[in-house]
């Protein structure tokens, strides 16, 4: 089969190679991959790839070998999956606890865009607690996570302000019901909850706009710049703020993935897909994703998608 492996080159991060199909463990299904969606964090890993790295965590496709232990979807089931790695290939093995069956109304392109970003959004909002009537600030809002958070938070009754780099990148978020600004300094607080994903100077600026006793959930550092907080500045501003470090990871992923699939099927969640193209264009897509030239998610097709 064909798979994509890292090259270590900035302009061409991955290249095709031939490899034998992976052999599933007893609790894994073998999936013929129809579509996959890279994440911006994966582009960073490709800059200095560890030996043996097989990228790919978000896939959709068809179960061609069910798990030997009898768990998970049956042979022939269309699924969305969240493997630990190896998804940028014609075939991938996925633990059955990280698979969700797809109904006929959810195509592989939208399904592939769901796993990491969608699960992150769901778990972020659970961490934030009840959002009805709350004021929420979301930074780095124009990526895949930001679109899901915006749609789900607004539907839950939050008054959400989204920070995006440009008006174009914020257009869809405004349609979803967010107030859009283009720098944290322009956000009019105080906010009950801040969901911060850029780091650098944005984190302290966002903390300063949190109400006393509010919650800041720090879930990323997309700027790749460390943040500095000033103790005395907090004394003069929002005292008793809780700063919580967040990372989405923790199996099982299947239940959350099934929730996302159900919301898409019901028309209550709409993946924002800024690019859909053949996987021959993966390297160029990765570069554009890394440089923030794609709004929302990018999805690559391996052929035979539904």
PDB file of C-alpha atoms in Angstrom:
ATOM      1  CA  UNK A   1       0.000   0.000   0.000  1.00  0.00           C
ATOM      2  CA  UNK A   2       0.971   3.665  -0.218  1.00  0.00           C
ATOM      3  CA  UNK A   3       1.541   5.825   2.828  1.00  0.00           C
ATOM      4  CA  UNK A   4       2.956   9.269   3.521  1.00  0.00           C
ATOM      5  CA  UNK A   5       6.111   9.583   5.604  1.00  0.00           C
ATOM      6  CA  UNK A   6       8.038  12.632   6.846  1.00  0.00           C
ATOM      7  CA  UNK A   7      10.874  14.053   4.762  1.00  0.00           C
ATOM      8  CA  UNK A   8      12.146  16.680   7.223  1.00  0.00           C
ATOM      9  CA  UNK A   9      11.909  19.301   4.460  1.00  0.00           C
ATOM     10  CA  UNK A  10       9.988  22.508   5.132  1.00  0.00           C
ATOM     11  CA  UNK A  11       8.669  22.937   1.581  1.00  0.00           C
ATOM     12  CA  UNK A  12       7.791  19.243   1.122  1.00  0.00           C
ATOM     13  CA  UNK A  13       7.029  17.818   4.549  1.00  0.00           C
ATOM     14  CA  UNK A  14       5.885  14.365   3.380  1.00  0.00           C
ATOM     15  CA  UNK A  15       6.432  11.950   0.515  1.00  0.00           C
ATOM     16  CA  UNK A  16       4.831   8.702  -0.642  1.00  0.00           C
ATOM     17  CA  UNK A  17       6.397   5.335   0.074  1.00  0.00           C
ATOM     18  CA  UNK A  18       5.307   1.728  -0.373  1.00  0.00           C
ATOM     19  CA  UNK A  19       4.711  -0.293   2.786  1.00  0.00           C
ATOM     20  CA  UNK A  20       2.938  -3.504   3.784  1.00  0.00           C
ATOM     21  CA  UNK A  21      -0.550  -3.010   5.232  1.00  0.00           C
ATOM     22  CA  UNK A  22      -0.501  -2.701   9.029  1.00  0.00           C
ATOM     23  CA  UNK A  23      -1.457  -5.717  11.120  1.00  0.00           C
ATOM     24  CA  UNK A  24      -4.190  -4.913  13.644  1.00  0.00           C
ATOM     25  CA  UNK A  25      -3.979  -5.895  17.299  1.00  0.00           C
ATOM     26  CA  UNK A  26      -6.881  -7.998  18.633  1.00  0.00           C
ATOM     27  CA  UNK A  27      -8.771  -4.871  19.753  1.00  0.00           C
ATOM     28  CA  UNK A  28      -8.147  -2.940  16.528  1.00  0.00           C
ATOM     29  CA  UNK A  29     -10.008  -2.780  13.219  1.00  0.00           C
ATOM     30  CA  UNK A  30      -8.299  -2.409   9.858  1.00  0.00           C
ATOM     31  CA  UNK A  31      -9.766   0.581   8.014  1.00  0.00           C
ATOM     32  CA  UNK A  32      -9.433   1.388   4.326  1.00  0.00           C
ATOM     33  CA  UNK A  33      -8.874   5.136   4.524  1.00  0.00           C
ATOM     34  CA  UNK A  34     -11.061   7.250   2.254  1.00  0.00           C
ATOM     35  CA  UNK A  35     -10.212  10.677   3.690  1.00  0.00           C
ATOM     36  CA  UNK A  36      -7.962  12.156   6.346  1.00  0.00           C
ATOM     37  CA  UNK A  37      -7.558  15.586   7.912  1.00  0.00           C
ATOM     38  CA  UNK A  38      -4.191  16.916   9.128  1.00  0.00           C
ATOM     39  CA  UNK A  39      -3.978  19.144  12.183  1.00  0.00           C
ATOM     40  CA  UNK A  40      -1.739  22.185  12.541  1.00  0.00           C
ATOM     41  CA  UNK A  41       0.049  20.597  15.481  1.00  0.00           C
ATOM     42  CA  UNK A  42       1.079  17.739  13.219  1.00  0.00           C
ATOM     43  CA  UNK A  43       2.794  20.204  10.892  1.00  0.00           C
ATOM     44  CA  UNK A  44       5.054  21.206  13.793  1.00  0.00           C
ATOM     45  CA  UNK A  45       6.009  17.579  14.450  1.00  0.00           C
ATOM     46  CA  UNK A  46       7.023  17.243  10.810  1.00  0.00           C
ATOM     47  CA  UNK A  47       9.622  20.013  11.099  1.00  0.00           C
ATOM     48  CA  UNK A  48      11.907  17.756  13.136  1.00  0.00           C
ATOM     49  CA  UNK A  49      10.290  14.315  12.878  1.00  0.00           C
ATOM     50  CA  UNK A  50      11.147  11.640  15.384  1.00  0.00           C
ATOM     51  CA  UNK A  51      12.461   8.378  13.882  1.00  0.00           C
ATOM     52  CA  UNK A  52       9.590   6.113  12.907  1.00  0.00           C
ATOM     53  CA  UNK A  53       6.937   8.847  12.960  1.00  0.00           C
ATOM     54  CA  UNK A  54       3.887   7.823  10.931  1.00  0.00           C
ATOM     55  CA  UNK A  55       1.610  10.878  10.907  1.00  0.00           C
ATOM     56  CA  UNK A  56      -2.155  10.823  10.786  1.00  0.00           C
ATOM     57  CA  UNK A  57      -4.731  10.957  13.593  1.00  0.00           C
ATOM     58  CA  UNK A  58      -8.026  11.897  11.879  1.00  0.00           C
ATOM     59  CA  UNK A  59      -9.517   9.513   9.327  1.00  0.00           C
ATOM     60  CA  UNK A  60     -12.722   8.242   7.777  1.00  0.00           C
ATOM     61  CA  UNK A  61     -13.160   5.079   5.762  1.00  0.00           C
ATOM     62  CA  UNK A  62     -14.414   1.505   5.623  1.00  0.00           C
ATOM     63  CA  UNK A  63     -13.761  -1.365   8.034  1.00  0.00           C
ATOM     64  CA  UNK A  64     -12.188  -4.130   5.926  1.00  0.00           C
ATOM     65  CA  UNK A  65     -11.186  -6.311   8.890  1.00  0.00           C
ATOM     66  CA  UNK A  66     -13.145  -6.256  12.125  1.00  0.00           C
ATOM     67  CA  UNK A  67     -11.372  -6.545  15.479  1.00  0.00           C
ATOM     68  CA  UNK A  68     -10.451 -10.121  16.365  1.00  0.00           C
ATOM     69  CA  UNK A  69     -11.750  -9.736  19.931  1.00  0.00           C
ATOM     70  CA  UNK A  70     -15.277  -9.061  18.638  1.00  0.00           C
ATOM     71  CA  UNK A  71     -15.385  -5.437  19.769  1.00  0.00           C
ATOM     72  CA  UNK A  72     -16.259  -2.454  17.612  1.00  0.00           C
ATOM     73  CA  UNK A  73     -17.844  -2.048  14.177  1.00  0.00           C
ATOM     74  CA  UNK A  74     -18.474  -5.008  11.897  1.00  0.00           C
ATOM     75  CA  UNK A  75     -16.855  -5.674   8.538  1.00  0.00           C
ATOM     76  CA  UNK A  76     -18.135  -3.217   5.917  1.00  0.00           C
ATOM     77  CA  UNK A  77     -19.062  -0.435   8.371  1.00  0.00           C
ATOM     78  CA  UNK A  78     -18.232   3.120   7.388  1.00  0.00           C
ATOM     79  CA  UNK A  79     -16.440   4.819  10.272  1.00  0.00           C
ATOM     80  CA  UNK A  80     -14.673   7.894  11.555  1.00  0.00           C
ATOM     81  CA  UNK A  81     -11.539   7.092  13.523  1.00  0.00           C
ATOM     82  CA  UNK A  82      -8.875   8.617  15.737  1.00  0.00           C
ATOM     83  CA  UNK A  83      -5.773   6.401  15.653  1.00  0.00           C
ATOM     84  CA  UNK A  84      -2.640   7.315  17.580  1.00  0.00           C
ATOM     85  CA  UNK A  85      -0.735   7.573  14.285  1.00  0.00           C
ATOM     86  CA  UNK A  86      -0.509   6.135  10.787  1.00  0.00           C
ATOM     87  CA  UNK A  87      -3.662   7.582   9.269  1.00  0.00           C
ATOM     88  CA  UNK A  88      -2.076   9.146   6.184  1.00  0.00           C
ATOM     89  CA  UNK A  89      -2.115   5.856   4.302  1.00  0.00           C
ATOM     90  CA  UNK A  90      -4.353   3.615   2.243  1.00  0.00           C
ATOM     91  CA  UNK A  91      -4.995   1.437   5.305  1.00  0.00           C
ATOM     92  CA  UNK A  92      -4.796   2.184   9.024  1.00  0.00           C
ATOM     93  CA  UNK A  93      -5.370   0.246  12.228  1.00  0.00           C
ATOM     94  CA  UNK A  94      -7.596   1.904  14.812  1.00  0.00           C
ATOM     95  CA  UNK A  95      -8.490   0.758  18.352  1.00  0.00           C
ATOM     96  CA  UNK A  96     -12.201   0.006  18.422  1.00  0.00           C
ATOM     97  CA  UNK A  97     -12.659   2.405  21.359  1.00  0.00           C
ATOM     98  CA  UNK A  98     -11.621   5.216  18.978  1.00  0.00           C
ATOM     99  CA  UNK A  99     -14.068   4.474  16.156  1.00  0.00           C
ATOM    100  CA  UNK A 100     -17.583   5.736  15.469  1.00  0.00           C
ATOM    101  CA  UNK A 101     -19.922   4.275  12.818  1.00  0.00           C
ATOM    102  CA  UNK A 102     -21.152   6.700  10.173  1.00  0.00           C
ATOM    103  CA  UNK A 103     -24.774   6.965   9.070  1.00  0.00           C
ATOM    104  CA  UNK A 104     -25.552   7.334   5.374  1.00  0.00           C
ATOM    105  CA  UNK A 105     -26.143  11.064   5.822  1.00  0.00           C
ATOM    106  CA  UNK A 106     -22.564  11.833   6.933  1.00  0.00           C
ATOM    107  CA  UNK A 107     -19.954  11.678   4.167  1.00  0.00           C
ATOM    108  CA  UNK A 108     -16.308  10.774   4.666  1.00  0.00           C
ATOM    109  CA  UNK A 109     -15.067  14.323   4.072  1.00  0.00           C
ATOM    110  CA  UNK A 110     -17.011  15.816   6.968  1.00  0.00           C
ATOM    111  CA  UNK A 111     -16.352  12.760   9.125  1.00  0.00           C
ATOM    112  CA  UNK A 112     -12.570  13.017   8.661  1.00  0.00           C
ATOM    113  CA  UNK A 113     -12.713  16.643   9.820  1.00  0.00           C
ATOM    114  CA  UNK A 114     -14.254  15.700  13.161  1.00  0.00           C
ATOM    115  CA  UNK A 115     -11.903  13.731  15.436  1.00  0.00           C
ATOM    116  CA  UNK A 116      -9.135  15.792  17.035  1.00  0.00           C
ATOM    117  CA  UNK A 117     -10.671  19.248  16.605  1.00  0.00           C
ATOM    118  CA  UNK A 118     -14.191  18.137  17.446  1.00  0.00           C
ATOM    119  CA  UNK A 119     -13.204  16.070  20.475  1.00  0.00           C
ATOM    120  CA  UNK A 120     -11.071  18.973  21.713  1.00  0.00           C
ATOM    121  CA  UNK A 121     -14.030  21.336  21.378  1.00  0.00           C
ATOM    122  CA  UNK A 122     -16.398  19.013  23.235  1.00  0.00           C
ATOM    123  CA  UNK A 123     -13.949  18.465  26.085  1.00  0.00           C
ATOM    124  CA  UNK A 124     -13.080  22.162  26.301  1.00  0.00           C
ATOM    125  CA  UNK A 125     -16.724  23.064  26.724  1.00  0.00           C
ATOM    126  CA  UNK A 126     -17.207  20.397  29.381  1.00  0.00           C
ATOM    127  CA  UNK A 127     -14.233  21.890  31.218  1.00  0.00           C
ATOM    128  CA  UNK A 128     -15.811  25.355  30.963  1.00  0.00           C
ATOM    129  CA  UNK A 129     -19.078  24.114  32.491  1.00  0.00           C
ATOM    130  CA  UNK A 130     -22.558  25.457  31.855  1.00  0.00           C
ATOM    131  CA  UNK A 131     -22.362  28.274  29.312  1.00  0.00           C
ATOM    132  CA  UNK A 132     -25.938  29.578  29.202  1.00  0.00           C
ATOM    133  CA  UNK A 133     -25.785  33.322  29.769  1.00  0.00           C
ATOM    134  CA  UNK A 134     -22.000  33.441  30.146  1.00  0.00           C
ATOM    135  CA  UNK A 135     -19.541  35.707  28.335  1.00  0.00           C
ATOM    136  CA  UNK A 136     -16.816  33.684  26.601  1.00  0.00           C
ATOM    137  CA  UNK A 137     -13.603  34.832  24.887  1.00  0.00           C
ATOM    138  CA  UNK A 138     -12.039  32.462  22.352  1.00  0.00           C
ATOM    139  CA  UNK A 139      -8.612  33.186  20.881  1.00  0.00           C
ATOM    140  CA  UNK A 140      -7.149  31.564  17.767  1.00  0.00           C
ATOM    141  CA  UNK A 141     -10.722  31.029  16.729  1.00  0.00           C
ATOM    142  CA  UNK A 142     -10.510  30.487  12.973  1.00  0.00           C
ATOM    143  CA  UNK A 143      -9.076  26.952  13.019  1.00  0.00           C
ATOM    144  CA  UNK A 144     -10.978  23.704  13.226  1.00  0.00           C
ATOM    145  CA  UNK A 145     -11.333  23.745  17.012  1.00  0.00           C
ATOM    146  CA  UNK A 146     -12.495  27.351  17.003  1.00  0.00           C
ATOM    147  CA  UNK A 147     -15.322  26.741  14.562  1.00  0.00           C
ATOM    148  CA  UNK A 148     -16.630  23.787  16.554  1.00  0.00           C
ATOM    149  CA  UNK A 149     -16.336  25.656  19.870  1.00  0.00           C
ATOM    150  CA  UNK A 150     -18.148  28.661  18.430  1.00  0.00           C
ATOM    151  CA  UNK A 151     -21.080  26.731  17.025  1.00  0.00           C
ATOM    152  CA  UNK A 152     -21.506  24.565  20.125  1.00  0.00           C
ATOM    153  CA  UNK A 153     -21.028  27.403  22.634  1.00  0.00           C
ATOM    154  CA  UNK A 154     -23.445  29.771  20.900  1.00  0.00           C
ATOM    155  CA  UNK A 155     -26.010  26.963  20.680  1.00  0.00           C
ATOM    156  CA  UNK A 156     -25.567  26.441  24.439  1.00  0.00           C
ATOM    157  CA  UNK A 157     -26.450  30.084  25.108  1.00  0.00           C
ATOM    158  CA  UNK A 158     -23.025  31.703  25.454  1.00  0.00           C
ATOM    159  CA  UNK A 159     -22.233  35.247  24.357  1.00  0.00           C
ATOM    160  CA  UNK A 160     -19.006  34.482  22.529  1.00  0.00           C
ATOM    161  CA  UNK A 161     -16.283  36.832  21.296  1.00  0.00           C
ATOM    162  CA  UNK A 162     -13.902  35.227  18.793  1.00  0.00           C
ATOM    163  CA  UNK A 163     -10.418  36.564  18.050  1.00  0.00           C
ATOM    164  CA  UNK A 164      -9.202  36.017  14.472  1.00  0.00           C
ATOM    165  CA  UNK A 165      -6.290  37.466  12.510  1.00  0.00           C
ATOM    166  CA  UNK A 166      -8.374  38.896   9.648  1.00  0.00           C
ATOM    167  CA  UNK A 167     -12.002  39.718   8.789  1.00  0.00           C
ATOM    168  CA  UNK A 168     -12.006  36.978   6.150  1.00  0.00           C
ATOM    169  CA  UNK A 169     -11.022  34.346   8.702  1.00  0.00           C
ATOM    170  CA  UNK A 170     -13.766  35.537  11.025  1.00  0.00           C
ATOM    171  CA  UNK A 171     -16.597  35.673   8.494  1.00  0.00           C
ATOM    172  CA  UNK A 172     -17.952  32.203   9.183  1.00  0.00           C
ATOM    173  CA  UNK A 173     -17.684  32.678  12.946  1.00  0.00           C
ATOM    174  CA  UNK A 174     -19.798  35.805  12.688  1.00  0.00           C
ATOM    175  CA  UNK A 175     -22.394  33.808  10.750  1.00  0.00           C
ATOM    176  CA  UNK A 176     -22.422  31.278  13.584  1.00  0.00           C
ATOM    177  CA  UNK A 177     -23.327  34.015  16.070  1.00  0.00           C
ATOM    178  CA  UNK A 178     -19.992  35.177  17.459  1.00  0.00           C
ATOM    179  CA  UNK A 179     -18.805  38.740  17.875  1.00  0.00           C
ATOM    180  CA  UNK A 180     -15.498  38.892  15.996  1.00  0.00           C
ATOM    181  CA  UNK A 181     -12.441  41.008  16.821  1.00  0.00           C
ATOM    182  CA  UNK A 182      -8.956  40.787  15.393  1.00  0.00           C
ATOM    183  CA  UNK A 183      -6.797  41.233  18.491  1.00  0.00           C
ATOM    184  CA  UNK A 184      -7.337  40.416  22.128  1.00  0.00           C
ATOM    185  CA  UNK A 185      -6.960  44.092  23.049  1.00  0.00           C
ATOM    186  CA  UNK A 186     -10.141  44.833  21.093  1.00  0.00           C
ATOM    187  CA  UNK A 187     -12.237  42.359  23.106  1.00  0.00           C
ATOM    188  CA  UNK A 188     -14.532  44.097  25.588  1.00  0.00           C
ATOM    189  CA  UNK A 189     -14.529  42.155  28.843  1.00  0.00           C
ATOM    190  CA  UNK A 190     -14.865  41.135  31.486  1.00  0.00           C
ATOM    191  CA  UNK A 191     -15.395  37.524  30.431  1.00  0.00           C
ATOM    192  CA  UNK A 192     -16.600  34.660  32.603  1.00  0.00           C
ATOM    193  CA  UNK A 193     -14.607  32.112  30.609  1.00  0.00           C
ATOM    194  CA  UNK A 194     -11.551  32.525  28.394  1.00  0.00           C
ATOM    195  CA  UNK A 195     -10.484  29.741  26.033  1.00  0.00           C
ATOM    196  CA  UNK A 196      -6.932  30.636  25.035  1.00  0.00           C
ATOM    197  CA  UNK A 197      -4.933  28.837  22.340  1.00  0.00           C
ATOM    198  CA  UNK A 198      -2.257  31.200  21.061  1.00  0.00           C
ATOM    199  CA  UNK A 199       0.102  31.882  23.991  1.00  0.00           C
ATOM    200  CA  UNK A 200       2.703  34.655  23.721  1.00  0.00           C
ATOM    201  CA  UNK A 201       1.310  38.090  24.580  1.00  0.00           C
ATOM    202  CA  UNK A 202      -2.272  36.944  24.006  1.00  0.00           C
ATOM    203  CA  UNK A 203      -2.449  34.870  27.181  1.00  0.00           C
ATOM    204  CA  UNK A 204      -1.765  37.714  29.662  1.00  0.00           C
ATOM    205  CA  UNK A 205      -3.958  40.042  27.602  1.00  0.00           C
ATOM    206  CA  UNK A 206      -6.783  37.518  27.775  1.00  0.00           C
ATOM    207  CA  UNK A 207      -6.301  36.940  31.502  1.00  0.00           C
ATOM    208  CA  UNK A 208      -6.566  40.691  32.049  1.00  0.00           C
ATOM    209  CA  UNK A 209     -10.039  40.601  30.475  1.00  0.00           C
ATOM    210  CA  UNK A 210     -11.336  37.857  32.750  1.00  0.00           C
ATOM    211  CA  UNK A 211     -13.723  38.754  35.554  1.00  0.00           C
ATOM    212  CA  UNK A 212     -12.590  38.240  39.152  1.00  0.00           C
ATOM    213  CA  UNK A 213     -13.058  34.570  39.964  1.00  0.00           C
ATOM    214  CA  UNK A 214     -13.353  33.662  36.275  1.00  0.00           C
ATOM    215  CA  UNK A 215     -11.847  30.717  34.437  1.00  0.00           C
ATOM    216  CA  UNK A 216      -9.047  30.725  31.837  1.00  0.00           C
ATOM    217  CA  UNK A 217      -8.517  27.444  29.976  1.00  0.00           C
ATOM    218  CA  UNK A 218      -5.173  27.420  28.183  1.00  0.00           C
ATOM    219  CA  UNK A 219      -5.324  24.785  25.464  1.00  0.00           C
ATOM    220  CA  UNK A 220      -2.630  25.714  22.964  1.00  0.00           C
ATOM    221  CA  UNK A 221       0.287  27.888  21.938  1.00  0.00           C
ATOM    222  CA  UNK A 222      -0.259  28.387  18.234  1.00  0.00           C
ATOM    223  CA  UNK A 223       2.032  31.426  18.188  1.00  0.00           C
ATOM    224  CA  UNK A 224       4.835  29.109  19.350  1.00  0.00           C
ATOM    225  CA  UNK A 225       5.868  31.910  21.720  1.00  0.00           C
ATOM    226  CA  UNK A 226       5.959  31.318  25.491  1.00  0.00           C
ATOM    227  CA  UNK A 227       3.718  33.491  27.629  1.00  0.00           C
ATOM    228  CA  UNK A 228       4.702  35.599  30.654  1.00  0.00           C
ATOM    229  CA  UNK A 229       2.265  36.443  33.448  1.00  0.00           C
ATOM    230  CA  UNK A 230       2.866  39.316  35.876  1.00  0.00           C
ATOM    231  CA  UNK A 231       1.809  38.518  39.442  1.00  0.00           C
ATOM    232  CA  UNK A 232       1.387  42.178  40.357  1.00  0.00           C
ATOM    233  CA  UNK A 233      -0.671  42.918  37.269  1.00  0.00           C
ATOM    234  CA  UNK A 234      -3.117  40.250  38.412  1.00  0.00           C
ATOM    235  CA  UNK A 235      -3.303  41.870  41.853  1.00  0.00           C
ATOM    236  CA  UNK A 236      -4.452  45.061  40.159  1.00  0.00           C
ATOM    237  CA  UNK A 237      -6.887  43.291  37.903  1.00  0.00           C
ATOM    238  CA  UNK A 238      -8.890  40.062  37.931  1.00  0.00           C
ATOM    239  CA  UNK A 239      -7.997  38.466  41.269  1.00  0.00           C
ATOM    240  CA  UNK A 240      -8.833  34.828  42.022  1.00  0.00           C
ATOM    241  CA  UNK A 241      -8.780  33.857  38.355  1.00  0.00           C
ATOM    242  CA  UNK A 242      -8.353  30.131  37.804  1.00  0.00           C
ATOM    243  CA  UNK A 243      -5.837  29.268  35.075  1.00  0.00           C
ATOM    244  CA  UNK A 244      -6.278  25.702  33.885  1.00  0.00           C
ATOM    245  CA  UNK A 245      -3.931  23.892  31.551  1.00  0.00           C
ATOM    246  CA  UNK A 246      -5.856  21.675  29.119  1.00  0.00           C
ATOM    247  CA  UNK A 247      -4.976  18.891  26.720  1.00  0.00           C
ATOM    248  CA  UNK A 248      -7.699  16.954  24.964  1.00  0.00           C
ATOM    249  CA  UNK A 249      -5.993  13.530  24.972  1.00  0.00           C
ATOM    250  CA  UNK A 250      -7.375  10.503  26.772  1.00  0.00           C
ATOM    251  CA  UNK A 251      -9.020   7.435  25.279  1.00  0.00           C
ATOM    252  CA  UNK A 252     -11.675   6.249  24.736  1.00  0.00           C
ATOM    253  CA  UNK A 253     -12.515   8.638  21.924  1.00  0.00           C
ATOM    254  CA  UNK A 254     -15.379   6.682  20.359  1.00  0.00           C
ATOM    255  CA  UNK A 255     -18.198   8.062  22.546  1.00  0.00           C
ATOM    256  CA  UNK A 256     -17.261  11.701  21.855  1.00  0.00           C
ATOM    257  CA  UNK A 257     -16.753  10.933  18.177  1.00  0.00           C
ATOM    258  CA  UNK A 258     -20.212   9.338  18.057  1.00  0.00           C
ATOM    259  CA  UNK A 259     -21.670  12.491  19.635  1.00  0.00           C
ATOM    260  CA  UNK A 260     -20.048  14.654  16.963  1.00  0.00           C
ATOM    261  CA  UNK A 261     -21.299  12.394  14.172  1.00  0.00           C
ATOM    262  CA  UNK A 262     -24.830  12.557  15.596  1.00  0.00           C
ATOM    263  CA  UNK A 263     -24.725  16.366  15.763  1.00  0.00           C
ATOM    264  CA  UNK A 264     -23.581  16.553  12.134  1.00  0.00           C
ATOM    265  CA  UNK A 265     -26.308  14.136  11.047  1.00  0.00           C
ATOM    266  CA  UNK A 266     -28.920  16.244  12.854  1.00  0.00           C
ATOM    267  CA  UNK A 267     -27.698  19.462  11.243  1.00  0.00           C
ATOM    268  CA  UNK A 268     -26.562  20.912  14.584  1.00  0.00           C
ATOM    269  CA  UNK A 269     -22.830  20.935  13.796  1.00  0.00           C
ATOM    270  CA  UNK A 270     -21.291  22.009  10.501  1.00  0.00           C
ATOM    271  CA  UNK A 271     -17.590  21.257   9.927  1.00  0.00           C
ATOM    272  CA  UNK A 272     -15.797  24.225   8.397  1.00  0.00           C
ATOM    273  CA  UNK A 273     -13.664  22.733   5.628  1.00  0.00           C
ATOM    274  CA  UNK A 274     -11.444  25.261   3.916  1.00  0.00           C
ATOM    275  CA  UNK A 275      -9.881  22.831   1.458  1.00  0.00           C
ATOM    276  CA  UNK A 276     -10.683  19.406   0.021  1.00  0.00           C
ATOM    277  CA  UNK A 277      -8.177  17.915  -2.381  1.00  0.00           C
ATOM    278  CA  UNK A 278      -6.432  14.720  -3.473  1.00  0.00           C
ATOM    279  CA  UNK A 279      -3.752  13.402  -1.155  1.00  0.00           C
ATOM    280  CA  UNK A 280      -1.194  13.978  -3.890  1.00  0.00           C
ATOM    281  CA  UNK A 281      -1.434  17.614  -2.695  1.00  0.00           C
ATOM    282  CA  UNK A 282      -0.697  16.801   0.951  1.00  0.00           C
ATOM    283  CA  UNK A 283       2.666  18.587   1.190  1.00  0.00           C
ATOM    284  CA  UNK A 284       1.334  21.870  -0.177  1.00  0.00           C
ATOM    285  CA  UNK A 285      -1.715  21.610   2.045  1.00  0.00           C
ATOM    286  CA  UNK A 286       0.452  21.032   5.116  1.00  0.00           C
ATOM    287  CA  UNK A 287       2.511  24.122   4.345  1.00  0.00           C
ATOM    288  CA  UNK A 288      -0.622  26.234   3.890  1.00  0.00           C
ATOM    289  CA  UNK A 289      -2.092  24.838   7.111  1.00  0.00           C
ATOM    290  CA  UNK A 290       1.110  25.624   9.007  1.00  0.00           C
ATOM    291  CA  UNK A 291       1.150  29.173   7.623  1.00  0.00           C
ATOM    292  CA  UNK A 292      -2.545  29.696   8.463  1.00  0.00           C
ATOM    293  CA  UNK A 293      -3.663  30.029   4.853  1.00  0.00           C
ATOM    294  CA  UNK A 294      -6.574  27.619   5.338  1.00  0.00           C
ATOM    295  CA  UNK A 295      -9.686  28.511   7.307  1.00  0.00           C
ATOM    296  CA  UNK A 296     -11.051  25.647   9.356  1.00  0.00           C
ATOM    297  CA  UNK A 297     -10.042  22.121   8.347  1.00  0.00           C
ATOM    298  CA  UNK A 298      -8.307  20.667   5.306  1.00  0.00           C
ATOM    299  CA  UNK A 299      -9.315  17.206   4.085  1.00  0.00           C
ATOM    300  CA  UNK A 300      -7.257  14.963   1.791  1.00  0.00           C
ATOM    301  CA  UNK A 301      -8.879  12.251  -0.310  1.00  0.00           C
ATOM    302  CA  UNK A 302      -7.248   8.898  -0.974  1.00  0.00           C
ATOM    303  CA  UNK A 303      -9.928   7.866  -3.502  1.00  0.00           C
ATOM    304  CA  UNK A 304     -13.339   6.239  -3.387  1.00  0.00           C
ATOM    305  CA  UNK A 305     -14.906   8.664  -0.900  1.00  0.00           C
ATOM    306  CA  UNK A 306     -18.631   8.803  -0.247  1.00  0.00           C
TER     307      UNK A 306
END
